[in-house]
Coordinates of C-alpha atoms and ligand atoms in Angstrom, one line a residue:
X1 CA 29.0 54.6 116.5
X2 CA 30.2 55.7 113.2
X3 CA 31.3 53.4 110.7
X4 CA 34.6 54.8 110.2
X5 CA 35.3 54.1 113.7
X6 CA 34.6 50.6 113.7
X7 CA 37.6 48.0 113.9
X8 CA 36.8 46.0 110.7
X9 CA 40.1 44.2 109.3
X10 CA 40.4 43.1 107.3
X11 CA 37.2 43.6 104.8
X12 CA 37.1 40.8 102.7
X13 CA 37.0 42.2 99.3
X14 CA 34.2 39.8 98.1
X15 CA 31.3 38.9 100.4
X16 CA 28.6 36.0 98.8
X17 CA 25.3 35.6 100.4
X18 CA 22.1 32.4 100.6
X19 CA 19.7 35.1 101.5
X20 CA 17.5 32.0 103.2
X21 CA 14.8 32.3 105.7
X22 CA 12.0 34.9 103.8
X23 CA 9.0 31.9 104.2
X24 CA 9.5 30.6 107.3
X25 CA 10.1 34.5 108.8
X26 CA 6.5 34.9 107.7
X27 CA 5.3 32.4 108.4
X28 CA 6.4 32.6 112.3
X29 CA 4.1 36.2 111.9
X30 CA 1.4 34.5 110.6
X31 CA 1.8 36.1 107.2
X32 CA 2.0 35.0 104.0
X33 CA 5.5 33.6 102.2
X34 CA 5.3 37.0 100.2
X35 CA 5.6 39.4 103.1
X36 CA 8.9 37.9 104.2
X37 CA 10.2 38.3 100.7
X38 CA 8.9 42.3 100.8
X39 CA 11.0 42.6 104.2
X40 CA 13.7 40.5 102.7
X41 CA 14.3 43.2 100.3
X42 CA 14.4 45.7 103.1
X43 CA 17.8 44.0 104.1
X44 CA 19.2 43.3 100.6
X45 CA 18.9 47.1 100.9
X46 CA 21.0 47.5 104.4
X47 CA 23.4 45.1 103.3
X48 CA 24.1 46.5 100.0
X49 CA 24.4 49.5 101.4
X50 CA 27.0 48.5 104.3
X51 CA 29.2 46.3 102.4
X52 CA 29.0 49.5 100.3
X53 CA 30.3 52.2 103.2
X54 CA 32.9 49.3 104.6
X55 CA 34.8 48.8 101.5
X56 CA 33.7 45.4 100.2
X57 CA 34.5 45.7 96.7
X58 CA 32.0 42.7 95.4
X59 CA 28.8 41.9 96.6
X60 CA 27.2 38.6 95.3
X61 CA 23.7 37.7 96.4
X62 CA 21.9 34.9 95.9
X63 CA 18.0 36.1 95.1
X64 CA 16.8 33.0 92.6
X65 CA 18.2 29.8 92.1
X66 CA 17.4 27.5 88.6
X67 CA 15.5 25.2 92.1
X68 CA 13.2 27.8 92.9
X69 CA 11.2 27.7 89.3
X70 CA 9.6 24.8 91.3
X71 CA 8.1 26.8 93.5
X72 CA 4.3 27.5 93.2
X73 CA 3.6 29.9 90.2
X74 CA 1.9 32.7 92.8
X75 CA 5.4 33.0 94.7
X76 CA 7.8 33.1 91.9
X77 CA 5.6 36.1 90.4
X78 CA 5.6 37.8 93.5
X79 CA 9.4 37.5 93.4
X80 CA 10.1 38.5 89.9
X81 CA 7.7 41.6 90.4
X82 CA 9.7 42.6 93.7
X83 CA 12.9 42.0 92.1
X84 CA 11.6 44.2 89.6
X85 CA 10.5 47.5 91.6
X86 CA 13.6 46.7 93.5
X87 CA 15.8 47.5 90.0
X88 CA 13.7 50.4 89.3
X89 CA 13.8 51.9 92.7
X90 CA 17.7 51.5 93.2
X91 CA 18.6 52.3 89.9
X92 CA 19.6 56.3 91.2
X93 CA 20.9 55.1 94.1
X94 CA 23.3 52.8 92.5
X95 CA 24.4 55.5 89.9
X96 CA 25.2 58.1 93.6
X97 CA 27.0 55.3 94.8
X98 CA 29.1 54.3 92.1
X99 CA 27.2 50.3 92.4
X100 CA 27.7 48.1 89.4
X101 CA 25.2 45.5 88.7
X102 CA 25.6 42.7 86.9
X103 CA 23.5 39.3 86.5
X104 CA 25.0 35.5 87.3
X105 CA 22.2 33.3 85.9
X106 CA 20.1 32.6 83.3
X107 CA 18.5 36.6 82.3
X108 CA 16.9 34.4 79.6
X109 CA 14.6 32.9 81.8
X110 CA 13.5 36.1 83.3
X111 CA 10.2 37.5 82.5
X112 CA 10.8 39.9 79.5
X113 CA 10.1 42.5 81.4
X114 CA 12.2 42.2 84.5
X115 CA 15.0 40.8 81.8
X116 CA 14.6 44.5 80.2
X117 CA 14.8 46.7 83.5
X118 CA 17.7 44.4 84.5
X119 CA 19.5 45.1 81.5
X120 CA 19.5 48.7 81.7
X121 CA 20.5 48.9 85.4
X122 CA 23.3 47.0 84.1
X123 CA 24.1 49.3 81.1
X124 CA 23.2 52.7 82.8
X125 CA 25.8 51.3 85.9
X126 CA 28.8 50.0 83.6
X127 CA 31.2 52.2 84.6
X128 CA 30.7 52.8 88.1
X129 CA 33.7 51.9 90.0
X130 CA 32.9 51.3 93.6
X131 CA 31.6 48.5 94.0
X132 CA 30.4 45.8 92.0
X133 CA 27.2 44.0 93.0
X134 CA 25.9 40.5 91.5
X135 CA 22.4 39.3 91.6
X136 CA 22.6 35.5 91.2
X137 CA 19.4 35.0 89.2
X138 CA 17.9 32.1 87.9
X139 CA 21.8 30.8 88.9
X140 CA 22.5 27.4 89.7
X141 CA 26.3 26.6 90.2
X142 CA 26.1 23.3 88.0
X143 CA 24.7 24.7 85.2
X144 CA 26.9 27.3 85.2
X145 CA 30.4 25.1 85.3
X146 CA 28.7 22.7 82.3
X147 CA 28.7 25.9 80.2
X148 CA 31.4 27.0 80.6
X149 CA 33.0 23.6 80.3
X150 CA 30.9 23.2 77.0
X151 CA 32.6 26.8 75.8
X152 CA 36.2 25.5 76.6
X153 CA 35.4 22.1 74.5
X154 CA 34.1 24.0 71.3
X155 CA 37.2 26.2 71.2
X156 CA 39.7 22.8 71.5
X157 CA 37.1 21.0 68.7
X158 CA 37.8 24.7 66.4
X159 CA 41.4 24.2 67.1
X160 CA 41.6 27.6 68.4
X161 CA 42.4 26.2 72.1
X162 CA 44.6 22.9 73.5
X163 CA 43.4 20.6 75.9
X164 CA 47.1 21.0 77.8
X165 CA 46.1 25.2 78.0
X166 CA 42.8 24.1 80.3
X167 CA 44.0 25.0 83.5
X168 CA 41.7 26.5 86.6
X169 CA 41.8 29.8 85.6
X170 CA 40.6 29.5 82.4
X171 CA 37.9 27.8 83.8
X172 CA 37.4 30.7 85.9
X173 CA 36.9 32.8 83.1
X174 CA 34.1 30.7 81.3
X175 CA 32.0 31.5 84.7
X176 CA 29.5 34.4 85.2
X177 CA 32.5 35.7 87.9
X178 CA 35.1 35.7 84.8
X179 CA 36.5 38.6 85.9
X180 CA 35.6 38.8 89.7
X181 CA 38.1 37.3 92.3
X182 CA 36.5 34.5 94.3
X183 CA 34.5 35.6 97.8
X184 CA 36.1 35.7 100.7
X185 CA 33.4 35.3 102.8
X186 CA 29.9 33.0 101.9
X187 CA 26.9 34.2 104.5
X188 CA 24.3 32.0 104.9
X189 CA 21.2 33.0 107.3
X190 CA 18.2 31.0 107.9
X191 CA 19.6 28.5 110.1
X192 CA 20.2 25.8 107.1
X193 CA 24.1 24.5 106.6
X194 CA 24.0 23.5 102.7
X195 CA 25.5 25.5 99.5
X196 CA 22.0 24.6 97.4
X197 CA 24.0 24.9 94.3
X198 CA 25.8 28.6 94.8
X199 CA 29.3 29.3 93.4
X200 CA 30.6 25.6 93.5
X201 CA 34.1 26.1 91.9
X202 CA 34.3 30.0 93.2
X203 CA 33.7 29.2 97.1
X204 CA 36.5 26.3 97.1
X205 CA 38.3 28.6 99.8
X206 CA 36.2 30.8 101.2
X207 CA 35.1 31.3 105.1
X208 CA 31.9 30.0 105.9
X209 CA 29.5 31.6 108.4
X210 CA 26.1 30.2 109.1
X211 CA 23.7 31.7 111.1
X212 CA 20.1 31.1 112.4
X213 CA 19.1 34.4 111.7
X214 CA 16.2 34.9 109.3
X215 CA 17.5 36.9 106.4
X216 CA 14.7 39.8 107.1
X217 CA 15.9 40.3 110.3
X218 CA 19.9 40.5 108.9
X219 CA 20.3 43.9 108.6
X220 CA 23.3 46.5 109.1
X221 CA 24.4 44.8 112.5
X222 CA 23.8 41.3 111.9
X223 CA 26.1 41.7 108.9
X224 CA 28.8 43.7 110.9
X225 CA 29.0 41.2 113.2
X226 CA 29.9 38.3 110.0
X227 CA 32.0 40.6 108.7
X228 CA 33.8 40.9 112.5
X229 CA 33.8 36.8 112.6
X230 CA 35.7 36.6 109.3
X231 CA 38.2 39.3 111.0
X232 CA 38.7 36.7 113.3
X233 CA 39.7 33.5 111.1
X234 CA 42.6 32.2 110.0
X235 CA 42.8 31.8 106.2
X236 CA 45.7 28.9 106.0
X237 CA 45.9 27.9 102.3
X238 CA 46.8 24.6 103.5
X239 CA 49.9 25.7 105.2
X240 CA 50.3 25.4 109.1
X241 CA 49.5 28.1 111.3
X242 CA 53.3 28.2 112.4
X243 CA 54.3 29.1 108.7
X244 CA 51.8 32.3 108.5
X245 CA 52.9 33.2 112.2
X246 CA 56.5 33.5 111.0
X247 CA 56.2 35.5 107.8
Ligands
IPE1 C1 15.0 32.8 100.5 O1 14.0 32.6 101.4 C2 14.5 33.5 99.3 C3 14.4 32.7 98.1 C4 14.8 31.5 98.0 C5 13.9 33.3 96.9 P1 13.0 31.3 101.3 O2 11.9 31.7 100.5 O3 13.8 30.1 100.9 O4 12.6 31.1 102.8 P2 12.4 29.8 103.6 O5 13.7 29.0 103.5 O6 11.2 29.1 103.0 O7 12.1 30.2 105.0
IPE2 C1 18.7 29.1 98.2 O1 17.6 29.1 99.1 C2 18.4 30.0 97.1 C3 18.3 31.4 97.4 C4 18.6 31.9 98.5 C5 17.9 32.2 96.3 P1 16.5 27.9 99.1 O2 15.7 28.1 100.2 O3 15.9 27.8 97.8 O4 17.5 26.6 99.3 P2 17.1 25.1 99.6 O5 16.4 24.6 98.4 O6 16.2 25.1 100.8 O7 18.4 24.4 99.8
MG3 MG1 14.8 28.6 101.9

């Protein structure tokens, strides 16, 4: 069935994404933690390129968190170097379909070289307009909040800012997502049901959907079918269903 066909209403306009499950989907095969990274990409791929043809207009994907540093030297090189290719590989493909990239996290902290290619994927995709997708890299949500707390507190100490002008959206803009709107929709595959320090403050109302799926096996489908469940909920905003029934 074409896409065009399909009943998908309403597309949330953000989607965010814990692309778990990589080690253990190896591992099930036998394989090495790497290999379920390499197919992992494979669906960062479909998905992008989904959310892309539905309509979503913000893409947010979790690839590195400031936890996974711990991780044994051998796997985060493997990652960084597939992140890399990855950048170099979509680079055109972005640019066709109009795919902004930016970077949530700490680029800093990148290897110089994938900190290079990252930055000019970013640059060489500025203006395009269709969809903007965020790779939450070296990202951790705490981290991130403290900053931009830290920011807010200089400007009140330089006296160009009052404490009484602190409100939530100015907090909103001292975050990586300063001029993003808030996902709609958080995925999380690999069967675990935690945030692991994604998007603290941003996700305070989205929809949740967990599933047991291994993230290289959540391809187009898999990601219709959590974009179908959202379809399906009831956003409330604290009011009772009675009140949105009767507008
Ligand atoms: C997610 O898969 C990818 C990253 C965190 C980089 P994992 O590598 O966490 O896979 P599991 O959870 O060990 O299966
Ligand atoms: C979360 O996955 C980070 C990414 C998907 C990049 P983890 O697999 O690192 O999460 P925890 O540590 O098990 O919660
Ligand atoms: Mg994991």
């Amino acid at each position: 069935m074409q896409e065009s066909q399909l009943e998908i209403d309403p597309v949330p306009a953000h989607v965010a994404i814990i692309m778990d499950g990589n080690g253990r989907w190896a591992q099930q095969r036998k394989r090495p933690r790497l290999f379920g990274h390499k197919a992992g990409v494979d669906s960062v791929r479909a998905v992008v390129e989904t959310a892309r043809e539905i309509g979503v207009k913000h893409l947010t994907l979790y690839a590195f968190s400031t936890e996974n540093w711990h991780r044994p030297g051998f796997e985060v090189k493997g990652l960084m170097s597939l992140l890399k290719t990855y950048l170099q590989v979509e680079l055109d493909n972005m640019k066709t379909n109009e795919i902004r990239l930016d970077c949530f996290g700490q680029k800093h902290r990148l290897p110089e070289d994938v900190h290079q290619v990252l930055d000019q994927v970013m640059a060489e995709t500025i203006d395009c307009m269709g969809m903007r997708l965020n790779l939450a890299l070296s990202y951790g949500s705490r981290t991130e909040i403290i900053a931009g707390v830290q920011e807010i507190a200089r400007k009140c100490s330089a006296g160009v800012l009052d404490v009484r002008d602190i409100d939530e959206q100015l907090l909103s803009d001292n975050l990586y997502s300063a001029d993003q709107p808030d996902p709609d929709l958080l995925i999380r595959t690999g069967g675990e049901h935690r945030l692991s320090n994604f998007l603290l403050w941003q996700l305070s109302y989205a929809e949740i959907y967990f599933t047991d799926t291994m993230w290289p096996d959540f391809r187009k489908s898999q990601f219709l079918e959590a974009i179908k469940a959202f379809g399906n909920r009831q956003r409330r905003f604290g009011r009772t269903g009675g009140q949105l029934e009767s507008k």
